[in-house]
Tab-separated table of C-alpha atoms in Angstrom:
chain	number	residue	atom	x	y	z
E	168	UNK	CA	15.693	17.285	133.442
E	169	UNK	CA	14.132	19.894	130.783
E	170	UNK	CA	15.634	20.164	127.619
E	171	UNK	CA	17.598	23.556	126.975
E	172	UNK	CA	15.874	26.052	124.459
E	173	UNK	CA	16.743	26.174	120.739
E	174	UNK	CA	15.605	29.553	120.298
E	175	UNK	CA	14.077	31.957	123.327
E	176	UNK	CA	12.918	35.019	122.683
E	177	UNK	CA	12.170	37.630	125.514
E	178	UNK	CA	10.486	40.677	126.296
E	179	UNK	CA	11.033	41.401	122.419
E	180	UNK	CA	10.301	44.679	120.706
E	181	UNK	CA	10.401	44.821	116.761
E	182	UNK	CA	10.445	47.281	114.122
E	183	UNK	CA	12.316	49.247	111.889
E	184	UNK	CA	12.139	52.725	112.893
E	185	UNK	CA	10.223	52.478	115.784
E	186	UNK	CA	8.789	49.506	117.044
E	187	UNK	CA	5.947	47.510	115.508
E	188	UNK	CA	4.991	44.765	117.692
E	189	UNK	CA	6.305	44.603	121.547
E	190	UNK	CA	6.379	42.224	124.528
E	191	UNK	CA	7.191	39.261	122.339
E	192	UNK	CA	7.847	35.777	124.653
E	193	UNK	CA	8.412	32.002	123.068
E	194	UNK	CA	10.502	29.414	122.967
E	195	UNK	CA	11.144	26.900	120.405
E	196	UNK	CA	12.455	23.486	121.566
E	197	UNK	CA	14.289	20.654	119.867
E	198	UNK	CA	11.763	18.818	117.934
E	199	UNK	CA	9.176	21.185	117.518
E	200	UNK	CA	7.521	22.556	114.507
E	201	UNK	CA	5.889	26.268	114.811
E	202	UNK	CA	3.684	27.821	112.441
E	203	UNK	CA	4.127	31.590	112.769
E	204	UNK	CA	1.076	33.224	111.450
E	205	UNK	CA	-0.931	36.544	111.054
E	206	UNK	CA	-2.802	39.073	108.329
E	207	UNK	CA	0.000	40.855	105.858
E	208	UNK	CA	1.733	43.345	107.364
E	209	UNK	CA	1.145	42.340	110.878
E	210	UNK	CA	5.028	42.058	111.380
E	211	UNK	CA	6.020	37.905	110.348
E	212	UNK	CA	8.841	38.587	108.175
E	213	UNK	CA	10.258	41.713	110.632
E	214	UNK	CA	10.022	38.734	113.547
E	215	UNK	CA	12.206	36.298	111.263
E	216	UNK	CA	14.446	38.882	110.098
E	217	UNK	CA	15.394	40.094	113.887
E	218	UNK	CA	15.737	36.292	115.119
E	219	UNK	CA	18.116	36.337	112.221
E	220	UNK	CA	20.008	39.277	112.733
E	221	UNK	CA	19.326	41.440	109.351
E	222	UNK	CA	17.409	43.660	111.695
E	223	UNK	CA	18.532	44.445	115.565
E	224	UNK	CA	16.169	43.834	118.417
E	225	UNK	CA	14.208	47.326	119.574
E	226	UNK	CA	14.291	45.929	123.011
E	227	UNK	CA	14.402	42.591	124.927
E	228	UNK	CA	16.662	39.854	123.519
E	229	UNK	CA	17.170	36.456	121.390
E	230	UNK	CA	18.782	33.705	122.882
E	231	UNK	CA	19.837	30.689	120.354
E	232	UNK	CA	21.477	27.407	122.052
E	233	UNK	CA	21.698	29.769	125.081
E	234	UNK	CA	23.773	32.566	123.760
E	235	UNK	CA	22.277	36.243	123.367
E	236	UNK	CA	22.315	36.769	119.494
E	237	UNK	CA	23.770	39.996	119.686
E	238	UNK	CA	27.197	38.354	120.825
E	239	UNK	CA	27.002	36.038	117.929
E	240	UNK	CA	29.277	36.617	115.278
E	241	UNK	CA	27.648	36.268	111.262
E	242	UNK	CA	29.837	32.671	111.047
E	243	UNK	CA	28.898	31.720	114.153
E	244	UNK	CA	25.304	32.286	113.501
E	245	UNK	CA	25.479	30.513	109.845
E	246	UNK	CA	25.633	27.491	111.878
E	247	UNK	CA	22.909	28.058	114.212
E	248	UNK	CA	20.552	28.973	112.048
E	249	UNK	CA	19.387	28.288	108.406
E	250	UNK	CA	17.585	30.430	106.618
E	251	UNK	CA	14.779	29.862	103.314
E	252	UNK	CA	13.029	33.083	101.891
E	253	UNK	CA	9.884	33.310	100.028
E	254	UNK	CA	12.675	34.940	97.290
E	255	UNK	CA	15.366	34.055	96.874
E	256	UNK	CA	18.782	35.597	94.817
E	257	UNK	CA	21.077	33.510	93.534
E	258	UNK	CA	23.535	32.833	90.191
E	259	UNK	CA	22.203	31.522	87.643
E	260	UNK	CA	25.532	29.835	86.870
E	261	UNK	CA	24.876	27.549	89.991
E	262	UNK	CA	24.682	24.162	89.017
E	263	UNK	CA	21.697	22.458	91.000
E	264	UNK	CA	24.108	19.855	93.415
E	265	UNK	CA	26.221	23.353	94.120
E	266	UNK	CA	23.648	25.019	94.982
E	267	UNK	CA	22.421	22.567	97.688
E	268	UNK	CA	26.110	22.055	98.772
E	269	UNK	CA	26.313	25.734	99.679
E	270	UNK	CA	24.722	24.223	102.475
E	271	UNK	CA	28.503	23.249	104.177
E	272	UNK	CA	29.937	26.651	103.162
E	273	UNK	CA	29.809	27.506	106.710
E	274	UNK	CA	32.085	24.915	108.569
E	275	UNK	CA	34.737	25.001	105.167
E	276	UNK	CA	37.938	27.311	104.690
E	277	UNK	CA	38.265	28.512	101.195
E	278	UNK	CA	40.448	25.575	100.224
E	279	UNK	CA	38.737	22.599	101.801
E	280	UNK	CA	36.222	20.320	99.476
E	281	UNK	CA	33.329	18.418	100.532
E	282	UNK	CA	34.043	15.055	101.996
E	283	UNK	CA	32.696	11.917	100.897
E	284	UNK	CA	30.286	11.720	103.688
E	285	UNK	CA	29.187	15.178	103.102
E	286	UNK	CA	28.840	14.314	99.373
E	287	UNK	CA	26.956	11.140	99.868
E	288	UNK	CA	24.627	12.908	102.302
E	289	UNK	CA	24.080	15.309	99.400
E	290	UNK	CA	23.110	13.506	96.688
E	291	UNK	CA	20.687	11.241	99.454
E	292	UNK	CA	18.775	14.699	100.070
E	293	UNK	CA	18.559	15.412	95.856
E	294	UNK	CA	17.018	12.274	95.989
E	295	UNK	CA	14.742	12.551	98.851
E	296	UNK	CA	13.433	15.268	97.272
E	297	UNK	CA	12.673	13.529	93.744
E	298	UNK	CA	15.290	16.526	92.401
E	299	UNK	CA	18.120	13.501	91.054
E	300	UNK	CA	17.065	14.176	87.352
E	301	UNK	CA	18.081	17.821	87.579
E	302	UNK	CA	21.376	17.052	89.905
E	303	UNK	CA	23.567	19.081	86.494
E	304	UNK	CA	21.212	21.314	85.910
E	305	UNK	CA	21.936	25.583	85.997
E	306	UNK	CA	19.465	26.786	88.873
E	307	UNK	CA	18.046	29.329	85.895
E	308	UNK	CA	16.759	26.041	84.147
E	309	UNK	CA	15.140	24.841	87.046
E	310	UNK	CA	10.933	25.448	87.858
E	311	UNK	CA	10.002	27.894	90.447
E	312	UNK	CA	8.922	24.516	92.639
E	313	UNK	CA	12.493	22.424	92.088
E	314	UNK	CA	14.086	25.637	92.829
E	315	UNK	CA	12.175	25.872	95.802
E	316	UNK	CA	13.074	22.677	96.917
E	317	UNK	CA	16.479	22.788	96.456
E	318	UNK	CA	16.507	25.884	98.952
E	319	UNK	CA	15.249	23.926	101.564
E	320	UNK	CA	17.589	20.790	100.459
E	321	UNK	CA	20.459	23.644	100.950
E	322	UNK	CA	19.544	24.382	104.686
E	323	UNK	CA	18.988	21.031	105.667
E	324	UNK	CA	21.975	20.546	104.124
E	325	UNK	CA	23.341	23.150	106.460
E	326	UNK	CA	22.354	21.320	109.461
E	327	UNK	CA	21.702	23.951	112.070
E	328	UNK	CA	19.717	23.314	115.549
E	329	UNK	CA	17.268	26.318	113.873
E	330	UNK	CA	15.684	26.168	110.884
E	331	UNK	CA	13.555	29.293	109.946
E	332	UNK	CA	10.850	28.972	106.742
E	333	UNK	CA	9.709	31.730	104.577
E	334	UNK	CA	6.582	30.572	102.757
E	335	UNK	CA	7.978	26.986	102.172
E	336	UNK	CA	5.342	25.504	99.951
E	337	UNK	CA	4.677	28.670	97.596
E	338	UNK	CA	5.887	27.839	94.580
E	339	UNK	CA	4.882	23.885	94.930
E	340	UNK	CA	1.613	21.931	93.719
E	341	UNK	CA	-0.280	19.853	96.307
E	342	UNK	CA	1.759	16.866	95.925
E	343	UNK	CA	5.168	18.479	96.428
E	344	UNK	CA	3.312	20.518	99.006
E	345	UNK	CA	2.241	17.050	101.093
E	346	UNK	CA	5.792	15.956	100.473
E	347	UNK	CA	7.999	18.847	101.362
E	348	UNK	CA	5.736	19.328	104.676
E	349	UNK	CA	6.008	16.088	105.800
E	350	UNK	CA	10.080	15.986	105.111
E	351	UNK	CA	10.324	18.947	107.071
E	352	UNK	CA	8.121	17.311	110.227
E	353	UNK	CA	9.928	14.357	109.961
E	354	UNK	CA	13.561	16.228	109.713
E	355	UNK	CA	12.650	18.412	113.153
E	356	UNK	CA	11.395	15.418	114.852
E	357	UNK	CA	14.350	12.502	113.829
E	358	UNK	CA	16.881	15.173	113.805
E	359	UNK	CA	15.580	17.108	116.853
E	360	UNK	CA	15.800	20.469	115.172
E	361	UNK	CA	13.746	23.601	115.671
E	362	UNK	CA	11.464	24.833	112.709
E	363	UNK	CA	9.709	27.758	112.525
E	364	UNK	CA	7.613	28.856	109.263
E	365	UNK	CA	5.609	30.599	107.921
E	366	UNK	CA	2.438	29.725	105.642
E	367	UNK	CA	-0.414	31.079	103.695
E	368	UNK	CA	-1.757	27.743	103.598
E	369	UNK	CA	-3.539	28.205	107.040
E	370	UNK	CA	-4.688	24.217	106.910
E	371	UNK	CA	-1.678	22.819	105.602
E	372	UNK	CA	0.384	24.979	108.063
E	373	UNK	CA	-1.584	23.617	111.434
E	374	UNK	CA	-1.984	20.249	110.537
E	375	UNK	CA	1.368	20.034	111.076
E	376	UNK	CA	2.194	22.418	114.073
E	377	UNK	CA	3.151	21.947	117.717
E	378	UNK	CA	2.695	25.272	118.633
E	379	UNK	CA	1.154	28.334	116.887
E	380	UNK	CA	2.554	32.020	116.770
E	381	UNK	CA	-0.302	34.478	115.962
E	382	UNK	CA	0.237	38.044	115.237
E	383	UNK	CA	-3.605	39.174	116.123
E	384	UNK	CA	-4.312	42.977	116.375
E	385	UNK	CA	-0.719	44.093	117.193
E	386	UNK	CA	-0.764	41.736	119.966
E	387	UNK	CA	1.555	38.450	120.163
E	388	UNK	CA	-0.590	35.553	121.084
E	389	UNK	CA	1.681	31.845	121.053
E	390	UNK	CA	0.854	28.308	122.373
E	391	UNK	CA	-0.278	24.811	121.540
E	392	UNK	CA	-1.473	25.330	118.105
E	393	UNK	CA	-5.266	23.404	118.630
E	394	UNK	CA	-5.601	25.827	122.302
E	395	UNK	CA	-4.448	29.174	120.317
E	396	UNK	CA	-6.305	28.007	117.190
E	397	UNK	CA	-9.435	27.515	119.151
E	398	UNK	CA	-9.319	30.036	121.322
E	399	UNK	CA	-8.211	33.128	118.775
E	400	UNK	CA	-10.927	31.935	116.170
E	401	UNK	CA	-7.966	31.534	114.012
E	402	UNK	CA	-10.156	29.945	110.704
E	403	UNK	CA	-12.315	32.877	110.800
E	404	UNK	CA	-9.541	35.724	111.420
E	405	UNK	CA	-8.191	35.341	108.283
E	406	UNK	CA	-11.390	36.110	105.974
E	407	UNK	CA	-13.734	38.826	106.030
E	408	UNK	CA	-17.205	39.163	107.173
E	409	UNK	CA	-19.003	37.630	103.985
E	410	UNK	CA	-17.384	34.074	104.524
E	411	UNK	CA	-16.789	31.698	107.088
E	412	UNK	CA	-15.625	28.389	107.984
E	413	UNK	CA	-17.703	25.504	108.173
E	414	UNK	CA	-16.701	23.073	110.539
E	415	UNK	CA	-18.753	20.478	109.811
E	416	UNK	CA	-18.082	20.589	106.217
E	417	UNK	CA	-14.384	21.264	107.404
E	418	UNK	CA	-13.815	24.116	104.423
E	419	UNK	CA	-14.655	27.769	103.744
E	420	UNK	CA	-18.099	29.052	102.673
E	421	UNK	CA	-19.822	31.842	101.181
E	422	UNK	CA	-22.202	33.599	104.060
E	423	UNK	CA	-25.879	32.765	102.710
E	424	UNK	CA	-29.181	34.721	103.031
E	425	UNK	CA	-31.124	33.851	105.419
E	426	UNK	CA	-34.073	32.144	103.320
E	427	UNK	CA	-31.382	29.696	101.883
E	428	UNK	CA	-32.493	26.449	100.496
E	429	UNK	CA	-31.768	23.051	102.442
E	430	UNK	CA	-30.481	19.450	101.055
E	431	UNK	CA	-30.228	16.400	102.959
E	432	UNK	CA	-26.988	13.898	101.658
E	433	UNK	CA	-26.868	10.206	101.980
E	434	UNK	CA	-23.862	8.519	101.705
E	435	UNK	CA	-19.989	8.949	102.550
E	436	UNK	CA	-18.467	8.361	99.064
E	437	UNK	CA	-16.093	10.846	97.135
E	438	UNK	CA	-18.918	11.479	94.897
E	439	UNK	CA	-21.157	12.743	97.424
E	440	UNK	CA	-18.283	15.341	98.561
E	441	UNK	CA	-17.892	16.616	95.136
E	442	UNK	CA	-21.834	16.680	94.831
E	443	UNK	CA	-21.589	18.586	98.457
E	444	UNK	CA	-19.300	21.280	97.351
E	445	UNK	CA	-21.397	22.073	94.361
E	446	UNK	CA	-24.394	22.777	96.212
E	447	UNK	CA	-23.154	24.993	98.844
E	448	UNK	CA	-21.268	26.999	95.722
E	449	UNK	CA	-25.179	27.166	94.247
E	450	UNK	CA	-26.809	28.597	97.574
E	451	UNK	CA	-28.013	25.222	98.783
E	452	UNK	CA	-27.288	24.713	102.387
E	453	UNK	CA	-26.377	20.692	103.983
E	454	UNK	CA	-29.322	20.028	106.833
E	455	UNK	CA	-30.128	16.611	107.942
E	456	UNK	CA	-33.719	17.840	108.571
E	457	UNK	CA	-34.183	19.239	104.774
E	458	UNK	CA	-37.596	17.187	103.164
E	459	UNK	CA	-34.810	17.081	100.105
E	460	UNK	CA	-32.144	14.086	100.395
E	461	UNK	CA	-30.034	13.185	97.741
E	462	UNK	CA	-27.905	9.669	97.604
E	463	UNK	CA	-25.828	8.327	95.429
E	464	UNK	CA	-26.001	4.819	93.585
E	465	UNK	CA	-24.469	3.444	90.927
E	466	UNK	CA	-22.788	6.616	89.928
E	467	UNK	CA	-25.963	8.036	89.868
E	468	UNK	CA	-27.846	10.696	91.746
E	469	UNK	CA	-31.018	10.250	93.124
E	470	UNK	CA	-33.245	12.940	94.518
E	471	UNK	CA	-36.083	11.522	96.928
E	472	UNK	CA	-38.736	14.061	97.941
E	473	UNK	CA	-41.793	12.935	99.170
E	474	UNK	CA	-43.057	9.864	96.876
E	475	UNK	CA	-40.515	10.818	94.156
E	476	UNK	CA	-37.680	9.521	93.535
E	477	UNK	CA	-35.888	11.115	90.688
E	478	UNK	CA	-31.983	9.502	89.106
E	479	UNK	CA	-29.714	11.977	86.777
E	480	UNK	CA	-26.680	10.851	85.536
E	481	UNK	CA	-24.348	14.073	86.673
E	482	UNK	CA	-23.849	16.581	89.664
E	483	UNK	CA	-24.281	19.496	86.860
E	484	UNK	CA	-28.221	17.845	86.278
E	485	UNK	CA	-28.791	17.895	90.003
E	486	UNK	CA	-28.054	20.990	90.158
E	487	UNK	CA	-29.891	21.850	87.321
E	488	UNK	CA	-33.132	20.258	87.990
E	489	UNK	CA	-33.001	21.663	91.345
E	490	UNK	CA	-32.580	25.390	90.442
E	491	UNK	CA	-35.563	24.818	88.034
E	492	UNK	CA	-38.093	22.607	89.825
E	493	UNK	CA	-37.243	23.369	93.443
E	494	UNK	CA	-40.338	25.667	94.021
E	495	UNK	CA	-42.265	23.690	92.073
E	496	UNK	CA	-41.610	20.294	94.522
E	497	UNK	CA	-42.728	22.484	97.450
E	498	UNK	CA	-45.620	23.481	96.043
E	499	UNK	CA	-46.522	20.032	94.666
């Protein structure tokens, strides 16, 4: 027996005053994670905004838990879905447990408090998210990342089947980026929830997808994030003509000439992939047929051309020597 739908949208139309981006079909299921993606201005935050309801449908429909979201009253849908934008507005006067707490607003009356459950659950989530030391503190005091975080706190907090992601990890360094993506796989999986985000980190953002939503030429392209991915050329999309994305060295790279010069690397170690990004930066292009190999030993480098063998102490004096002496090796 198949699972119902979280979230089905069909035969969609968006836009404001006329429509945008048409013939929109997905589903999101419980459990899933979904990267919406696409170039700025291609119609991502229109998309969110009509699933929730700030802007109507042009044509087709949304169904959430089965319902048609056009019959869903505002309080009804508060606890459906849960919203975090890229920006958000909110008093200053907010202490930062209040703020997360505003997560319950929907199922209280005016008059009722939290309960203790709802209170331990609370502070559990402040501390998942390594926010306990700031529990007290005014959200205006807070750091564009801890503010961040308590946002998303708030609509897990808020614990509705859909769970829609502006930009999640914007305002966070790496670490709290690693962390906050993994809490929010690990929330849609244990918690069978539906999440849908999107991401400027294009890496970050399908490493952890189960299916991909590409906005690609004012066409609406969705399915298992590694087929779309593949098949739409997704890494190379996203940049223009004068870069690319190396799949071997499993980054972006500057487009070379073609008379580029070619280095041969021995060795798996961290240093050689800091050594590796420095010479593709300098022009040097990674062959395993260059006359040129480099290793690494002792924390030293050691060129080997030929009957030389040559040691320097640093990446910057690789790079160094070979800018000045390449030519002359060849001609040697």
């Amino acid at each position: 027996m198949n699972t119902p739908a979280i979230l089905e949208i069909n035969n969609l139309s968006i836009g404001y005053k006329k429509a945008i981006l048409k013939d929109i079909n997905a589903t999101a299921n419980p459990g899933e994670v979904i990267l919406l993606t696409g170039k700025n201005g291609s119609g991502k935050t229109t998309l969110l905004k009509t699933i929730y309801k700030e802007l109507i449908c042009m044509g087709g429909n949304i169904k959430i838990m089965g319902q048609n979201s056009y019959h869903i009253s505002s309080g009804n849908l508060s606890k459906l879905i849960s919203v975090v934008l890229s920006q958000n507005s909110i008093s200053p006067s907010l202490r930062l447990f209040d703020l997360i707490s505003l997560g319950r607003f929907p199922y209280k009356k005016w008059y009722q408090k939290l309960t203790r459950k709802e209170t331990e659950t609370i502070y559990s989530i402040i501390d998942l998210f390594e926010l306990t030391p700031y529990t007290t503190n005014y959200a205006c005091e807070l750091s564009d990342g801890n503010l961040q975080k308590a946002m998303i706190a708030r609509a897990i907090i808020q614990d509705c089947p859909l769970l829609i992601l502006d930009e999640p990890t914007s305002h966070l360094d790496i670490a709290n980026k690693l962390k906050v993506i993994k809490l929010i796989r690990e929330y849609a999986k244990d918690k069978r929830k539906a999440v849908v985000f999107t991401s400027h980190d294009l890496s970050l953002g399908l490493s952890i997808s189960d299916k991909l939503w590409l906005i690609k030429d004012q066409q609406w392209i969705s399915g298992c994030t590694e087929d779309v991915a593949f098949n739409e050329n997704v890494l190379d999309y996203f940049v223009s003509s004068d870069m690319k994305f190396n799949y071997q060295n499993q980054e972006y790279e500057i487009n070379k000439p073609e008379n580029h010069l070619t280095v041969r690397l021995e060795g798996n170690c961290n240093s050689i992939y800091w050594l590796k990004k420095a010479l593709v930066r300098n022009g040097f292009t990674i062959h395993e047929s260059s006359e040129i190999i480099i290793s690494e030993l002792n924390s030293n480098y050691i060129i080997h051309f030929k009957t030389e063998n040559l040691t320097f102490p640093s990446i910057e004096k690789v790079i160094l020597y070979l800018r000045n002496h390449l030519k002359k090796l060849f001609d040697s």
